[in-house]
Amino acid sequence: MENMDDLKKELLAEVEKASDMKSLEEVRVAVLGKKGKITELMKNLGGLSVEEKKEMGKSLNILKSDVEKALDAKKEELATKELEAKLAAERIDVTLPIRPEQQGRIHPVSKIYEEVVAIFGEMGFEVAEGPDIEDQFHNFNALNMPANHPARQMQDTFYIPNPDSDDKDDSFVVRTHTSPVQIRTMENHPLPIRIIAPGRTYRSDYDATHTPMFHQVEGLVIDKTTTMAHLKGCLYDFVKAFFELDEIPVRYRPSYFPFTEPSAEMDIGCLKTKNELKIGAGTDWLEILGCGMVHPNVLRAGGIDPDEYQGFAFGMGLDRLAMLKYGIPDLRTFFESDVRWLKHYGFLPLDESSMTGGLSNNGGLAR
């Protein structure tokens, strides 16, 4: 038994000396392999008496079990050390500043989105969203656009065939405005309503001021007492906050939209020269958005009684707002994925927009 104890100490010492997985495997093979020490001893059991075989077999099984446990424990220890060494070698110090030439930029449209949400959020508006693929009821019919309305023609609208119907009137459209979100809000939102609906819209158009995909934000307020005066006050406060001016000249011109009555277009004062457009001062005017009181037919389509409720709506292009505020001359460049353009017109990642900390924070402009 003393020899067995000495053998156990010897084998456990060999296990403990293993410094890596390779040397540990070599120890395992030398002890428990086909020609290992314990295996060879077990082969010799046949030449012993019954009592000796029983006693020696028990001792060898205990020894084998102890060695296997030691091997498993050492294997786990070495695996942990190897993992720690690998993690240490691959460690990245995230506290270091990134290199300026590798720093990303916030796209101007994303920046304008944040600014608009911050302003209207302060006024109590919620942000509402809807699907980009719409049925014709929500995109046209519910917005008081009859079947022969010019906006429904193929040259303006992207139609998607309905696999379940051959009727063109049942086909889907890639939404031409975010107004369907207003209808869906009327159908599902409890009254009163005060929401803005920013998002992508799609029309078949492409030039310096139009692209097939662009961004809009629309607003909707519905209650029992809202008037045109509230609409004008809301939009006046918005343009002052957005352009960060204490005062800004505005005017409203009568217009026509099928979903509002009366309808108007809002102009802001500016100064136009050959090389510059200055907002807020001068004798020129610049159209910035369309608005009006929600048409009774639209309220009915949304499941609201126009004899009891009324409200206003407005809509404007986020891309156009970005062009005006940050002097970007061509809308097409917004979507060309040019890193040089984004580095010039983009914003630093931590330049967040808020009414308290500042909207545009021009110090963050990347040019």
XYZ file of C-alpha atoms in Angstrom:
367
model
C 0.000 0.000 0.000
C 2.945 2.262 0.678
C 4.064 1.758 -2.926
C 0.516 2.701 -4.070
C 0.638 5.876 -1.959
C 4.027 6.753 -3.403
C 2.715 6.137 -6.930
C -0.295 8.356 -6.258
C 1.937 11.199 -5.041
C 4.186 10.761 -8.089
C 1.288 10.808 -10.581
C -0.501 13.775 -8.959
C 2.798 15.672 -8.943
C 3.171 15.053 -12.703
C -0.357 16.358 -13.252
C 0.359 19.468 -11.213
C 3.600 20.175 -13.132
C 1.735 20.403 -16.473
C 1.987 23.984 -17.681
C -0.333 23.847 -20.690
C -2.949 21.697 -22.367
C -0.390 19.875 -24.503
C 1.786 18.772 -21.565
C -1.329 17.827 -19.568
C -2.473 15.560 -22.407
C 0.952 13.945 -22.451
C 0.633 13.191 -18.718
C -2.846 11.724 -19.242
C -1.606 9.401 -21.977
C 1.447 8.363 -19.897
C -0.793 7.475 -16.942
C -4.124 6.309 -18.389
C -3.325 5.515 -22.031
C -3.088 2.023 -23.517
C 0.507 1.761 -22.295
C 0.099 4.053 -19.284
C 1.357 3.252 -15.811
C -2.039 2.469 -14.298
C -3.115 0.514 -17.377
C 0.032 -1.650 -17.176
C -0.562 -2.339 -13.491
C -4.122 -3.454 -14.240
C -2.831 -5.853 -16.884
C -0.775 -7.584 -14.194
C -3.786 -8.347 -11.992
C -4.261 -11.711 -13.710
C -1.157 -13.182 -12.052
C -2.320 -12.451 -8.509
C -4.367 -14.543 -6.098
C -8.035 -13.833 -5.672
C -7.541 -11.853 -2.443
C -4.554 -9.937 -3.837
C -6.410 -9.240 -7.084
C -9.402 -7.920 -5.163
C -7.296 -5.654 -2.962
C -5.006 -4.416 -5.747
C -7.929 -3.869 -8.140
C -9.719 -1.726 -5.560
C -6.562 0.330 -4.924
C -5.929 0.846 -8.659
C -9.527 1.956 -9.270
C -9.261 4.495 -6.455
C -5.916 5.689 -7.833
C -7.356 5.966 -11.342
C -10.351 7.942 -10.047
C -8.101 10.330 -8.075
C -5.846 10.897 -11.079
C -8.845 11.530 -13.378
C -10.228 14.106 -10.947
C -6.823 15.787 -10.757
C -6.605 15.829 -14.561
C -10.091 17.390 -14.878
C -9.310 20.025 -12.260
C -5.980 20.874 -13.906
C -7.635 21.021 -17.326
C -10.225 23.518 -16.063
C -7.499 25.577 -14.409
C -5.383 25.701 -17.573
C -8.430 26.509 -19.747
C -9.294 29.426 -17.486
C -5.719 30.728 -17.637
C -5.634 30.412 -21.436
C -8.931 32.277 -21.755
C -7.742 35.051 -19.450
C -4.517 35.355 -21.435
C -6.454 35.529 -24.712
C -8.847 38.172 -23.378
C -5.924 40.201 -22.039
C -4.182 40.041 -25.420
C -7.349 41.127 -27.258
C -8.362 43.796 -24.776
C -9.458 47.147 -26.190
C -9.249 50.245 -24.047
C -12.623 51.833 -24.759
C -11.731 54.837 -22.621
C -9.327 56.103 -25.283
C -10.712 58.646 -27.794
C -11.202 57.344 -31.311
C -9.026 58.709 -34.043
C -10.578 61.757 -35.751
C -10.209 60.283 -39.236
C -12.241 57.245 -38.143
C -14.986 59.145 -36.319
C -18.482 58.705 -37.741
C -21.031 61.451 -38.402
C -24.750 61.861 -37.773
C -26.613 62.376 -41.058
C -28.302 65.809 -41.391
C -31.713 64.136 -41.825
C -31.257 62.263 -38.543
C -30.228 65.545 -36.917
C -33.274 67.402 -38.250
C -35.497 64.527 -37.091
C -34.141 64.918 -33.549
C -34.636 68.699 -33.643
C -38.247 68.485 -34.864
C -39.134 65.821 -32.291
C -37.511 67.886 -29.519
C -39.510 71.009 -30.446
C -42.901 69.375 -30.834
C -42.216 67.150 -27.839
C -42.004 70.295 -25.725
C -45.450 71.240 -27.072
C -46.926 67.929 -25.921
C -46.945 66.055 -29.240
C -46.445 62.287 -29.353
C -44.506 60.551 -32.157
C -46.657 58.171 -34.233
C -45.482 55.703 -36.882
C -47.060 53.594 -39.603
C -46.176 51.133 -42.397
C -44.315 52.190 -45.538
C -46.494 49.884 -47.657
C -50.078 51.111 -47.520
C -53.489 50.204 -48.867
C -55.222 52.790 -51.031
C -57.872 53.504 -48.422
C -55.412 54.890 -45.871
C -53.118 56.517 -48.452
C -55.809 58.118 -50.635
C -59.503 57.405 -50.027
C -59.624 58.313 -46.342
C -57.750 61.548 -47.141
C -60.537 62.766 -49.419
C -58.680 61.918 -52.659
C -61.115 60.510 -55.253
C -60.120 57.820 -57.726
C -59.377 60.381 -60.468
C -57.129 62.577 -58.295
C -53.832 63.491 -60.086
C -51.726 62.279 -57.132
C -52.997 58.741 -57.773
C -51.631 58.543 -61.299
C -48.909 56.048 -62.113
C -46.333 58.733 -62.921
C -46.441 59.982 -59.325
C -47.131 56.873 -57.253
C -45.328 53.541 -56.891
C -48.008 50.828 -57.035
C -47.503 47.250 -55.796
C -49.799 44.535 -57.223
C -52.033 42.748 -54.746
C -51.418 38.992 -55.188
C -54.973 38.301 -53.998
C -56.737 40.589 -56.495
C -56.477 41.649 -60.143
C -58.371 44.880 -59.474
C -56.050 47.923 -59.649
C -58.079 49.608 -56.906
C -57.009 46.807 -54.546
C -53.280 47.208 -55.250
C -50.965 48.520 -52.562
C -48.824 51.659 -52.743
C -45.519 52.712 -51.288
C -46.891 55.580 -49.216
C -46.692 58.978 -50.927
C -46.901 60.894 -47.641
C -47.069 60.192 -43.915
C -50.745 61.234 -43.826
C -51.920 57.573 -43.577
C -50.442 57.621 -40.072
C -52.991 60.332 -39.229
C -55.857 58.083 -40.345
C -54.521 55.095 -38.415
C -54.120 57.307 -35.345
C -57.735 58.496 -35.620
C -58.871 54.874 -35.863
C -56.911 53.614 -32.849
C -55.953 56.549 -30.597
C -58.293 57.888 -27.912
C -59.391 61.508 -28.248
C -58.051 64.151 -27.974
C -55.145 63.624 -30.388
C -51.859 65.500 -30.627
C -49.253 63.648 -32.697
C -46.491 64.161 -35.234
C -45.736 61.502 -37.849
C -42.163 61.630 -39.185
C -40.942 59.053 -41.672
C -39.940 58.052 -45.188
C -42.202 58.720 -48.155
C -41.926 57.776 -51.836
C -42.837 59.452 -55.128
C -41.709 59.053 -58.712
C -39.627 62.242 -58.974
C -35.913 63.042 -59.238
C -34.115 66.379 -59.536
C -32.138 68.823 -57.366
C -35.055 69.306 -54.970
C -36.872 65.950 -55.356
C -35.878 62.319 -54.876
C -37.892 59.070 -55.164
C -37.470 58.550 -51.419
C -37.566 61.479 -49.006
C -38.631 62.317 -45.459
C -41.685 64.137 -44.145
C -43.119 65.087 -40.810
C -46.823 65.734 -40.399
C -48.732 66.938 -37.395
C -52.303 66.336 -36.271
C -54.312 67.888 -33.458
C -57.955 66.949 -32.863
C -60.186 68.070 -30.006
C -63.389 70.054 -29.540
C -61.996 73.598 -29.399
C -58.920 73.824 -31.693
C -59.039 76.632 -34.263
C -56.942 78.068 -37.089
C -55.469 80.511 -34.572
C -54.018 77.586 -32.594
C -52.506 76.194 -35.800
C -50.840 79.508 -36.647
C -49.501 79.916 -33.123
C -48.137 76.363 -33.057
C -46.315 76.728 -36.380
C -44.974 80.188 -35.518
C -43.462 78.845 -32.309
C -42.016 75.932 -34.269
C -40.206 77.981 -36.932
C -38.785 80.344 -34.290
C -37.434 77.418 -32.283
C -36.224 75.499 -35.330
C -34.298 78.375 -36.915
C -33.269 79.568 -33.435
C -34.485 83.127 -33.925
C -36.232 85.418 -31.446
C -38.519 86.751 -34.176
C -39.233 85.647 -37.730
C -41.686 87.120 -40.267
C -44.379 84.650 -41.390
C -47.400 84.783 -43.656
C -50.139 82.357 -44.683
C -51.427 82.119 -48.243
C -54.706 80.402 -49.144
C -54.102 77.079 -50.850
C -55.814 73.792 -51.600
C -55.262 70.336 -50.136
C -57.985 67.673 -50.379
C -57.573 66.682 -46.717
C -57.878 70.169 -45.141
C -60.426 72.994 -45.388
C -59.520 75.811 -45.180
C -55.969 75.165 -46.390
C -52.918 77.407 -46.374
C -49.218 77.491 -47.177
C -46.852 79.063 -44.673
C -44.054 81.352 -45.831
C -41.158 82.645 -43.745
C -39.234 85.855 -44.283
C -35.784 85.670 -45.845
C -33.172 87.508 -47.852
C -32.184 85.938 -51.162
C -28.984 86.952 -52.913
C -26.967 85.323 -55.652
C -24.804 83.430 -53.190
C -26.788 83.387 -49.947
C -30.156 82.673 -48.394
C -30.637 84.268 -44.984
C -33.663 83.218 -42.949
C -35.530 85.744 -40.823
C -34.649 89.054 -42.415
C -35.222 90.743 -45.753
C -38.014 91.418 -48.211
C -38.304 87.948 -49.754
C -40.503 85.018 -48.803
C -39.883 81.279 -48.760
C -42.636 78.631 -48.687
C -41.901 76.081 -45.969
C -45.006 73.950 -45.303
C -48.667 73.270 -45.979
C -51.386 73.244 -43.340
C -55.074 73.656 -42.640
C -58.093 72.550 -40.634
C -58.834 68.824 -40.992
C -61.562 68.240 -43.591
C -64.815 66.797 -42.168
C -64.632 63.925 -44.664
C -61.215 62.948 -43.269
C -62.579 62.986 -39.717
C -65.456 60.726 -40.776
C -63.067 58.339 -42.517
C -61.103 58.089 -39.270
C -64.255 57.304 -37.291
C -64.597 60.755 -35.666
C -67.791 62.845 -35.633
C -66.993 66.203 -37.355
C -70.012 67.802 -35.700
C -68.377 67.283 -32.322
C -64.617 67.381 -33.038
C -62.330 69.500 -35.185
C -58.614 69.961 -35.539
C -55.681 71.001 -37.677
C -52.938 69.281 -39.638
C -49.650 70.319 -41.232
C -46.840 68.719 -43.192
C -43.290 69.585 -44.210
C -40.212 67.919 -45.689
C -37.397 67.044 -43.279
C -34.877 67.012 -46.129
C -35.953 70.482 -47.240
C -35.656 71.755 -43.673
C -32.101 70.385 -43.559
C -31.264 72.122 -46.844
C -32.572 75.447 -45.572
C -31.000 75.330 -42.122
C -27.598 73.950 -43.035
C -27.104 75.344 -46.535
C -27.154 72.066 -48.484
C -27.783 72.899 -52.162
C -28.784 69.549 -53.719
C -31.231 67.048 -52.229
C -29.847 64.140 -54.281
C -26.562 64.218 -52.362
C -28.439 63.220 -49.177
C -28.752 59.661 -50.486
C -25.527 59.099 -52.453
C -23.623 57.531 -49.505
C -20.597 59.775 -50.076
C -18.453 59.675 -46.920
C -16.798 62.982 -47.877
C -20.208 64.672 -48.038
C -21.237 63.193 -44.701
C -17.958 64.281 -43.097
C -18.603 67.838 -44.338
C -22.316 68.168 -43.507
C -22.679 65.598 -40.738
C -22.703 66.108 -36.977
C -20.583 64.684 -34.195
C -22.138 61.552 -32.597
C -22.615 63.117 -29.160
C -24.178 66.334 -30.499
C -27.692 65.662 -29.212
C -30.630 67.987 -29.841
C -32.732 69.291 -26.963
C -34.663 72.438 -26.140
C -32.550 72.989 -23.024
C -29.117 72.109 -24.396
C -29.588 73.599 -27.850
C -30.901 72.283 -31.140
C -28.316 72.607 -33.886
C -25.354 73.164 -31.547
C -23.330 74.518 -34.462
C -20.128 73.688 -32.644
C -20.889 70.077 -33.503
C -21.244 70.721 -37.227
C -18.473 68.725 -38.840
C -17.259 71.360 -41.258
